[in-house]
Tab-separated table of C-alpha atoms in Angstrom:
chain	number	residue	atom	x	y	z
U	137	UNK	CA	9.902	21.551	-5.229
U	138	UNK	CA	7.797	18.501	-4.550
U	139	UNK	CA	9.339	15.409	-3.007
U	140	UNK	CA	8.829	11.759	-3.884
U	141	UNK	CA	9.613	8.931	-1.490
U	142	UNK	CA	10.722	5.461	-2.543
U	143	UNK	CA	12.009	2.361	-0.835
U	144	UNK	CA	14.512	0.167	-2.671
U	145	UNK	CA	14.714	-3.375	-1.315
U	146	UNK	CA	17.781	-5.503	-2.035
U	147	UNK	CA	16.872	-9.136	-2.619
U	148	UNK	CA	18.944	-12.119	-1.609
U	149	UNK	CA	18.663	-13.536	-5.147
U	150	UNK	CA	19.496	-12.046	-8.526
U	151	UNK	CA	16.846	-10.978	-11.026
U	152	UNK	CA	15.852	-13.736	-13.468
U	153	UNK	CA	16.829	-12.827	-17.008
U	154	UNK	CA	13.873	-14.506	-18.710
U	155	UNK	CA	10.587	-15.719	-17.235
U	156	UNK	CA	7.350	-16.711	-18.853
U	157	UNK	CA	4.346	-14.532	-18.022
U	158	UNK	CA	2.100	-16.227	-15.428
U	159	UNK	CA	-1.273	-17.571	-16.448
U	160	UNK	CA	-4.252	-15.695	-15.008
U	161	UNK	CA	-6.374	-18.842	-14.852
U	162	UNK	CA	-6.650	-21.307	-11.956
U	163	UNK	CA	-4.474	-24.398	-11.891
U	164	UNK	CA	-5.633	-27.965	-12.467
U	165	UNK	CA	-7.717	-29.882	-9.942
U	166	UNK	CA	-5.569	-30.947	-7.003
U	167	UNK	CA	-7.870	-32.362	-4.328
U	168	UNK	CA	-11.404	-33.195	-3.352
U	169	UNK	CA	-13.435	-31.524	-0.618
U	170	UNK	CA	-15.162	-33.618	2.099
U	171	UNK	CA	-18.477	-33.420	0.231
U	172	UNK	CA	-16.905	-34.833	-2.928
U	173	UNK	CA	-16.579	-31.546	-4.861
U	174	UNK	CA	-13.358	-30.874	-6.752
U	175	UNK	CA	-11.220	-28.014	-5.446
U	176	UNK	CA	-8.737	-25.821	-7.272
U	177	UNK	CA	-5.926	-23.720	-5.890
U	178	UNK	CA	-4.817	-20.255	-6.854
U	179	UNK	CA	-2.347	-20.108	-9.748
U	180	UNK	CA	1.191	-19.241	-8.702
U	181	UNK	CA	4.399	-17.981	-10.280
U	182	UNK	CA	7.962	-17.515	-8.997
U	183	UNK	CA	8.259	-14.149	-7.271
U	184	UNK	CA	10.789	-11.966	-5.527
U	185	UNK	CA	13.061	-13.168	-2.713
U	186	UNK	CA	12.667	-16.825	-3.683
U	187	UNK	CA	8.965	-17.032	-2.837
U	188	UNK	CA	6.012	-18.071	-4.981
U	189	UNK	CA	3.437	-15.396	-5.780
U	190	UNK	CA	-0.299	-16.116	-5.669
U	191	UNK	CA	-1.647	-14.572	-8.861
U	192	UNK	CA	-4.749	-12.352	-9.042
U	193	UNK	CA	-7.733	-13.499	-11.121
U	194	UNK	CA	-8.528	-10.612	-13.494
U	195	UNK	CA	-11.116	-9.813	-16.153
U	196	UNK	CA	-10.267	-6.506	-17.863
U	197	UNK	CA	-10.333	-4.577	-21.138
U	198	UNK	CA	-7.919	-2.223	-22.938
U	199	UNK	CA	-8.525	1.508	-22.272
U	200	UNK	CA	-11.595	2.584	-24.266
U	201	UNK	CA	-11.283	6.276	-23.389
U	202	UNK	CA	-8.591	8.817	-22.635
U	203	UNK	CA	-7.635	8.714	-18.951
U	204	UNK	CA	-4.534	10.929	-19.013
U	205	UNK	CA	-3.049	8.797	-16.240
U	206	UNK	CA	0.717	8.552	-15.841
U	207	UNK	CA	2.342	6.673	-12.981
U	208	UNK	CA	5.738	6.062	-11.452
U	209	UNK	CA	5.953	2.325	-10.823
U	210	UNK	CA	8.328	0.415	-8.570
U	211	UNK	CA	9.735	-3.065	-8.993
U	212	UNK	CA	13.118	-4.338	-10.123
U	213	UNK	CA	13.519	-0.973	-11.827
U	214	UNK	CA	11.819	2.437	-11.662
U	215	UNK	CA	9.577	3.300	-14.593
U	216	UNK	CA	7.362	6.133	-15.741
U	217	UNK	CA	4.294	4.624	-17.427
U	218	UNK	CA	1.767	6.290	-19.727
U	219	UNK	CA	-1.402	4.311	-19.051
U	220	UNK	CA	-3.254	5.128	-22.280
U	221	UNK	CA	-0.419	4.197	-24.645
U	222	UNK	CA	1.206	1.543	-22.477
U	223	UNK	CA	4.636	3.112	-23.027
U	224	UNK	CA	7.074	2.687	-20.133
U	225	UNK	CA	10.285	4.676	-19.668
U	226	UNK	CA	12.911	3.162	-17.384
U	227	UNK	CA	14.677	5.755	-15.222
U	228	UNK	CA	18.469	5.762	-15.720
U	229	UNK	CA	20.107	4.826	-12.438
U	230	UNK	CA	22.795	2.581	-10.987
U	231	UNK	CA	21.164	2.057	-7.590
U	232	UNK	CA	18.375	-0.419	-8.360
U	233	UNK	CA	20.779	-3.167	-9.364
U	234	UNK	CA	19.902	-6.756	-10.325
U	235	UNK	CA	18.301	-8.397	-7.305
U	236	UNK	CA	17.037	-5.108	-5.850
U	237	UNK	CA	13.485	-3.776	-5.743
U	238	UNK	CA	12.139	-0.240	-5.545
U	239	UNK	CA	8.893	0.593	-3.726
U	240	UNK	CA	7.315	3.953	-4.571
U	241	UNK	CA	5.529	5.497	-1.592
U	242	UNK	CA	4.351	9.057	-2.252
U	243	UNK	CA	4.844	12.355	-4.061
U	244	UNK	CA	5.689	13.722	-7.505
U	245	UNK	CA	8.737	12.758	-9.605
U	246	UNK	CA	10.714	15.949	-9.078
U	247	UNK	CA	13.056	15.238	-6.172
U	248	UNK	CA	12.723	11.763	-4.708
U	249	UNK	CA	13.945	9.838	-1.668
U	250	UNK	CA	14.439	6.110	-1.213
U	251	UNK	CA	15.908	3.512	1.128
U	252	UNK	CA	17.668	0.236	0.390
U	253	UNK	CA	17.335	-3.021	2.280
U	254	UNK	CA	17.480	-6.799	1.946
U	255	UNK	CA	14.853	-9.533	1.678
U	256	UNK	CA	16.698	-11.240	4.524
U	257	UNK	CA	16.966	-7.894	6.359
U	258	UNK	CA	20.705	-8.370	6.808
U	259	UNK	CA	22.051	-5.904	4.237
U	260	UNK	CA	22.700	-2.290	5.278
U	261	UNK	CA	20.110	0.386	4.526
U	262	UNK	CA	20.808	3.670	2.754
U	263	UNK	CA	18.932	6.872	1.965
U	264	UNK	CA	18.682	7.716	-1.742
U	265	UNK	CA	17.630	10.735	-3.775
U	266	UNK	CA	16.216	10.850	-7.292
U	267	UNK	CA	16.998	14.217	-8.877
U	268	UNK	CA	14.982	16.303	-11.338
U	269	UNK	CA	16.695	14.512	-14.232
U	270	UNK	CA	15.786	11.171	-12.584
U	271	UNK	CA	19.352	10.235	-11.584
U	272	UNK	CA	19.709	8.318	-8.335
U	273	UNK	CA	22.365	8.933	-5.662
U	274	UNK	CA	23.023	7.786	-2.102
U	275	UNK	CA	22.385	10.431	0.589
U	276	UNK	CA	23.070	8.797	3.982
U	277	UNK	CA	22.970	5.440	5.743
U	278	UNK	CA	19.885	4.287	7.617
U	279	UNK	CA	20.018	2.226	10.778
U	280	UNK	CA	18.216	-1.119	11.119
U	281	UNK	CA	15.544	0.481	13.342
U	282	UNK	CA	14.831	3.404	11.007
U	283	UNK	CA	11.939	3.692	8.545
U	284	UNK	CA	10.248	6.288	6.345
U	285	UNK	CA	6.902	8.046	6.809
U	286	UNK	CA	5.440	10.210	4.031
U	287	UNK	CA	2.536	12.529	3.423
U	288	UNK	CA	2.405	13.254	-0.291
U	289	UNK	CA	5.453	15.494	-0.892
U	290	UNK	CA	6.898	15.478	2.654
U	291	UNK	CA	9.187	12.859	4.167
U	292	UNK	CA	10.231	11.930	7.720
U	293	UNK	CA	12.612	9.332	9.144
U	294	UNK	CA	11.190	7.474	12.123
U	295	UNK	CA	13.533	5.633	14.462
U	296	UNK	CA	11.720	2.880	16.356
U	297	UNK	CA	12.343	1.727	19.907
U	298	UNK	CA	14.983	-1.016	19.743
U	299	UNK	CA	15.520	-2.360	23.269
U	300	UNK	CA	15.243	-1.585	26.977
U	301	UNK	CA	18.092	0.917	26.695
U	302	UNK	CA	16.329	2.742	23.814
U	303	UNK	CA	12.610	2.515	24.703
U	304	UNK	CA	11.465	5.643	22.859
U	305	UNK	CA	10.794	6.077	19.147
U	306	UNK	CA	11.825	9.331	17.457
U	307	UNK	CA	11.000	11.201	14.256
U	308	UNK	CA	12.777	13.870	12.203
U	309	UNK	CA	12.008	15.543	8.828
U	310	UNK	CA	14.329	14.559	5.995
U	311	UNK	CA	14.508	18.195	4.873
U	312	UNK	CA	16.151	19.088	8.179
U	313	UNK	CA	14.930	19.837	11.655
U	314	UNK	CA	14.938	18.669	15.248
U	315	UNK	CA	14.617	14.972	16.101
U	316	UNK	CA	11.570	14.583	18.335
U	317	UNK	CA	11.039	11.860	20.951
U	318	UNK	CA	7.655	10.116	20.781
U	319	UNK	CA	5.601	8.826	23.739
U	320	UNK	CA	6.586	5.588	25.440
U	321	UNK	CA	5.026	2.583	23.730
U	322	UNK	CA	3.966	4.518	20.604
U	323	UNK	CA	4.399	2.754	17.249
U	324	UNK	CA	3.998	5.080	14.256
U	325	UNK	CA	2.190	3.797	11.149
U	326	UNK	CA	1.443	6.957	9.108
U	327	UNK	CA	1.757	10.730	9.143
U	328	UNK	CA	-0.738	13.367	8.017
U	329	UNK	CA	0.521	16.928	7.951
U	330	UNK	CA	2.330	17.313	11.283
U	331	UNK	CA	0.369	14.545	13.032
U	332	UNK	CA	1.598	10.961	13.441
U	333	UNK	CA	-0.954	8.142	13.468
U	334	UNK	CA	-0.072	4.977	15.356
U	335	UNK	CA	-0.822	2.466	18.079
U	336	UNK	CA	0.147	3.125	21.691
U	337	UNK	CA	0.577	0.626	24.511
U	338	UNK	CA	2.728	2.198	27.242
U	339	UNK	CA	2.860	-1.045	29.267
U	340	UNK	CA	3.111	-4.176	27.068
U	341	UNK	CA	1.766	-6.314	29.916
U	342	UNK	CA	-1.419	-4.269	30.343
U	343	UNK	CA	-4.237	-3.586	27.884
U	344	UNK	CA	-5.561	-1.577	26.187
U	345	UNK	CA	-3.788	-0.668	22.969
U	346	UNK	CA	-5.031	2.681	21.677
U	347	UNK	CA	-5.165	4.189	18.207
U	348	UNK	CA	-3.523	7.525	18.941
U	349	UNK	CA	-2.398	10.799	17.360
U	350	UNK	CA	0.929	12.451	18.242
U	351	UNK	CA	2.318	15.878	17.272
U	352	UNK	CA	5.421	15.344	15.126
U	353	UNK	CA	6.791	18.768	16.135
U	354	UNK	CA	6.671	18.234	19.904
U	355	UNK	CA	6.107	14.519	20.499
U	356	UNK	CA	3.042	15.288	22.592
U	357	UNK	CA	-0.003	13.046	22.587
U	358	UNK	CA	-2.865	14.814	20.778
U	359	UNK	CA	-5.668	12.281	21.114
U	360	UNK	CA	-6.566	8.703	21.981
U	361	UNK	CA	-9.193	7.709	19.415
U	362	UNK	CA	-10.366	4.211	20.341
U	363	UNK	CA	-9.183	0.989	21.980
U	364	UNK	CA	-8.582	-2.344	20.257
U	365	UNK	CA	-9.177	-1.113	16.712
U	366	UNK	CA	-7.403	-1.588	13.382
U	367	UNK	CA	-5.977	1.405	11.442
U	368	UNK	CA	-7.177	1.379	7.826
U	369	UNK	CA	-5.928	4.557	6.140
U	370	UNK	CA	-4.737	8.101	6.764
U	371	UNK	CA	-4.531	11.075	4.411
U	372	UNK	CA	-6.138	14.309	3.221
U	373	UNK	CA	-6.424	15.499	6.831
U	374	UNK	CA	-8.292	12.387	8.008
U	375	UNK	CA	-7.685	9.114	9.827
U	376	UNK	CA	-9.713	5.915	9.223
U	377	UNK	CA	-10.042	2.762	11.300
U	378	UNK	CA	-12.340	-0.252	11.697
U	379	UNK	CA	-13.981	-1.849	14.719
U	380	UNK	CA	-16.147	-4.912	15.339
U	381	UNK	CA	-15.038	-6.641	12.148
U	382	UNK	CA	-13.729	-9.729	13.939
U	383	UNK	CA	-16.427	-9.792	16.617
U	384	UNK	CA	-19.728	-11.557	15.875
U	385	UNK	CA	-21.402	-9.522	18.632
U	386	UNK	CA	-20.594	-6.134	17.063
U	387	UNK	CA	-21.258	-4.749	13.571
U	388	UNK	CA	-18.265	-4.088	11.331
U	389	UNK	CA	-17.855	-0.307	11.100
U	390	UNK	CA	-15.540	2.056	9.261
U	391	UNK	CA	-14.771	5.124	11.386
U	392	UNK	CA	-13.242	8.407	10.262
U	393	UNK	CA	-12.264	11.593	11.981
U	394	UNK	CA	-10.493	14.775	11.033
U	395	UNK	CA	-6.919	14.890	12.262
U	396	UNK	CA	-7.714	18.350	13.642
U	397	UNK	CA	-10.518	16.950	15.819
U	398	UNK	CA	-14.288	16.996	15.796
U	399	UNK	CA	-16.953	14.345	15.419
U	400	UNK	CA	-16.106	10.726	14.644
U	401	UNK	CA	-18.315	9.436	11.823
U	402	UNK	CA	-19.147	5.799	11.173
U	403	UNK	CA	-20.213	3.844	8.091
U	404	UNK	CA	-21.300	0.184	8.161
U	405	UNK	CA	-19.142	-2.394	6.389
U	406	UNK	CA	-20.542	-5.764	5.316
U	407	UNK	CA	-17.252	-7.591	5.970
U	408	UNK	CA	-13.740	-7.012	7.375
U	409	UNK	CA	-11.542	-4.533	5.496
U	410	UNK	CA	-7.926	-3.359	5.553
U	411	UNK	CA	-5.129	-1.632	3.711
U	412	UNK	CA	-6.732	1.607	2.466
U	413	UNK	CA	-5.727	4.787	0.639
U	414	UNK	CA	-7.461	8.182	0.697
U	415	UNK	CA	-8.182	10.272	-2.407
U	416	UNK	CA	-6.269	13.572	-2.614
U	417	UNK	CA	-9.485	15.570	-2.156
U	418	UNK	CA	-10.508	13.492	0.871
U	419	UNK	CA	-13.904	12.470	-0.557
U	420	UNK	CA	-13.205	8.767	-1.137
U	421	UNK	CA	-11.290	5.914	0.436
U	422	UNK	CA	-10.289	2.695	-1.325
U	423	UNK	CA	-9.459	-0.501	0.536
U	424	UNK	CA	-9.473	-4.286	0.462
U	425	UNK	CA	-12.571	-6.081	1.729
U	426	UNK	CA	-13.342	-9.764	2.148
U	427	UNK	CA	-15.380	-11.243	-0.686
U	428	UNK	CA	-19.043	-11.962	-0.019
U	429	UNK	CA	-18.754	-15.631	-0.971
U	430	UNK	CA	-16.096	-18.152	-1.882
U	431	UNK	CA	-15.884	-20.550	-4.790
U	432	UNK	CA	-14.670	-24.129	-5.088
U	433	UNK	CA	-11.162	-23.019	-6.079
U	434	UNK	CA	-10.759	-21.502	-2.607
U	435	UNK	CA	-11.682	-24.659	-0.665
U	436	UNK	CA	-8.997	-25.525	1.859
U	437	UNK	CA	-7.829	-21.926	2.286
U	438	UNK	CA	-8.349	-20.658	5.857
U	439	UNK	CA	-8.914	-17.057	4.771
U	440	UNK	CA	-11.351	-15.778	2.131
U	441	UNK	CA	-10.181	-13.901	-0.982
U	442	UNK	CA	-10.425	-10.118	-1.194
U	443	UNK	CA	-12.170	-7.497	-3.330
U	444	UNK	CA	-11.124	-3.897	-3.951
U	445	UNK	CA	-13.743	-1.380	-2.801
U	446	UNK	CA	-14.250	2.385	-2.993
U	447	UNK	CA	-16.411	4.220	-0.464
U	448	UNK	CA	-17.879	7.648	-1.290
U	449	UNK	CA	-17.602	9.340	2.078
U	450	UNK	CA	-20.430	11.867	1.808
U	451	UNK	CA	-22.983	9.130	1.077
U	452	UNK	CA	-21.335	6.004	2.504
U	453	UNK	CA	-21.943	4.240	-0.817
U	454	UNK	CA	-19.677	1.230	-1.297
U	455	UNK	CA	-18.643	0.207	-4.832
U	456	UNK	CA	-16.802	-3.057	-5.521
U	457	UNK	CA	-14.332	-3.078	-8.398
U	458	UNK	CA	-15.562	-5.799	-10.786
U	459	UNK	CA	-13.306	-8.325	-12.468
U	460	UNK	CA	-10.592	-8.657	-9.793
U	461	UNK	CA	-10.281	-11.446	-7.234
U	462	UNK	CA	-7.286	-11.272	-4.920
U	463	UNK	CA	-5.954	-14.235	-2.964
U	464	UNK	CA	-5.910	-13.872	0.813
U	465	UNK	CA	-2.946	-11.952	2.264
U	466	UNK	CA	-2.014	-10.413	-1.096
U	467	UNK	CA	-1.882	-6.644	-1.239
U	468	UNK	CA	-2.052	-4.568	-4.444
U	469	UNK	CA	-0.721	-1.102	-4.992
U	470	UNK	CA	-3.563	1.440	-4.874
U	471	UNK	CA	-3.503	5.141	-5.799
U	472	UNK	CA	-6.167	7.677	-6.715
U	473	UNK	CA	-5.642	10.038	-9.640
U	474	UNK	CA	-5.399	13.677	-8.611
U	475	UNK	CA	-8.513	14.572	-10.596
U	476	UNK	CA	-11.483	12.522	-11.690
U	477	UNK	CA	-12.716	9.303	-10.150
U	478	UNK	CA	-9.928	6.964	-11.283
U	479	UNK	CA	-8.409	4.408	-8.941
U	480	UNK	CA	-5.163	2.926	-10.272
U	481	UNK	CA	-4.164	-0.579	-9.174
U	482	UNK	CA	-0.852	-2.421	-9.516
U	483	UNK	CA	-1.008	-6.221	-9.180
U	484	UNK	CA	1.942	-8.529	-8.552
U	485	UNK	CA	1.816	-11.192	-11.267
U	486	UNK	CA	5.151	-12.854	-10.598
U	487	UNK	CA	7.408	-11.974	-13.527
U	488	UNK	CA	5.388	-8.855	-14.361
U	489	UNK	CA	3.219	-6.134	-12.848
U	490	UNK	CA	-0.333	-5.668	-14.136
U	491	UNK	CA	-1.556	-2.052	-14.137
U	492	UNK	CA	-5.311	-1.287	-14.120
U	493	UNK	CA	-7.570	1.756	-13.744
U	494	UNK	CA	-11.242	1.834	-12.765
U	495	UNK	CA	-13.953	4.255	-11.704
U	496	UNK	CA	-17.467	3.465	-10.455
U	497	UNK	CA	-19.788	2.881	-13.405
U	498	UNK	CA	-17.365	0.856	-15.560
U	499	UNK	CA	-18.343	-2.786	-16.071
U	500	UNK	CA	-14.718	-3.880	-15.787
U	501	UNK	CA	-11.383	-2.162	-15.217
U	502	UNK	CA	-9.145	-0.935	-18.002
U	503	UNK	CA	-5.734	-2.600	-18.215
U	504	UNK	CA	-2.633	-1.280	-19.957
U	505	UNK	CA	0.434	-3.270	-21.028
U	506	UNK	CA	1.920	-5.445	-18.285
U	507	UNK	CA	5.363	-4.355	-17.086
U	508	UNK	CA	8.015	-7.118	-17.102
U	509	UNK	CA	10.140	-7.676	-14.010
U	510	UNK	CA	9.731	-8.893	-10.437
U	511	UNK	CA	8.411	-6.723	-7.612
U	512	UNK	CA	8.724	-7.091	-3.871
U	513	UNK	CA	5.114	-7.435	-2.722
U	514	UNK	CA	3.160	-5.215	-2.514
U	515	UNK	CA	3.803	-3.474	-5.841
U	516	UNK	CA	3.753	0.290	-5.364
U	517	UNK	CA	2.952	3.228	-7.597
U	518	UNK	CA	2.346	6.965	-7.574
U	519	UNK	CA	0.026	8.744	-10.011
U	520	UNK	CA	2.188	11.558	-11.374
U	521	UNK	CA	-0.357	13.280	-13.621
U	522	UNK	CA	-3.932	13.068	-14.906
C-alpha cells in the first residue's frame, strides 16, 4: 500500500469566510526611479498567517488537450482535483479545521501521513493519517524538534539536534524500525531510498560545510560531495546541487550525481537557481531560476524575480516556462506527472491557489479552475494519476 505524506499547519488566525480573488495585474504607480522612470510594485493580497502574499504574474490558457492529470492539493483543506474538468473534491475530515493549512509532500492518496503545527510555532505538533477512504485521524504527537522526510511512498521522522545536551540528530521510519543516530553536525534536508542528503559542519566555528550523504539504516557517513555548495533537489536515485552561482569568478553550474556513487556531472546555468524537483523517471529536473532581465515594475526590489525552468538531463537543454513571472522569495508547488512531459505548478494567489500544467513546446501553460482558500506558502501538491 502506497503512503502519502502531508503537513498540516495550524495558523494563528481563522480562515476568512469571503475574500475577493486577487488581481493578476501590477498595482498602480507608486514611486519614481532615480532616472525619472515610473516604477510599479508587485500586486499583493492578504495571505495566510496574517501576511500579505506577493502575487504571480501569469499568462495562461484553458486546457486545449486531454492531460489526464489529477492532483491532491493542500491548503486550508485537502482536495482531489481533476485538471481537465476543473472539478475539485474536498476530502471529508475534521483535522484541517478553520485556521489550519495542509501541505502535501509526497506519495499516492492511499494511506497518508501528516503533521500539525502553528504559524507562530507555539502550538503542539501531531502525526496524522489519511486512510483509504480519505478520513483523517491523529496517530501520535510530534516534538518541536521533529520533522518529516519523504521519498515518494516512504516516510521518516527526523529529530534534529536541539541543544548541547542533545547534539545529535536522529531518524526513524514511520512504518516502524530502529531510531538511528546521525553524524555530529549533520542537518538532513532530503532522503532518497535509504540515503539522507544534508549539510554537515561538525564544528560550527570551523569551515567548511559539506554537502554529504548518510546511510539512514546505520547513520554512517557515505560521502562528502562538495564544500560550500547549495542543495537543489534530490530524487529518482540522484542528488543535485549548484556551485559558483553567487561568485563572479566562477561559472554557475548545476551538478548531479547518483546516490549510489560514480561520476559527478555538471551542466552550465546562466543564472542562480534553487528549489528543484526531479521527475519520477530521473530524466528531468525542474527548478526556479533568476530571470534574465528585470522590468520597471521591479525597480526598488533588491532581488530579481524568478522563472520556472526544466532541464533535460541527457542533453542539458534548459527550457523556461513561458507566461509566469514569480516575485523574489516566492516558491510555487512543483510536481512532475508520472508519465509524459507535464510539469504541474501550484501558485499562491492569496485567497486562492492557481493550478497550471506545462510541457516544453507549449506557447503558454494550461490553467484549470482556481481553488478558493488560503494556503501556507509554498502551496504543495502531488500528482496522483496521469
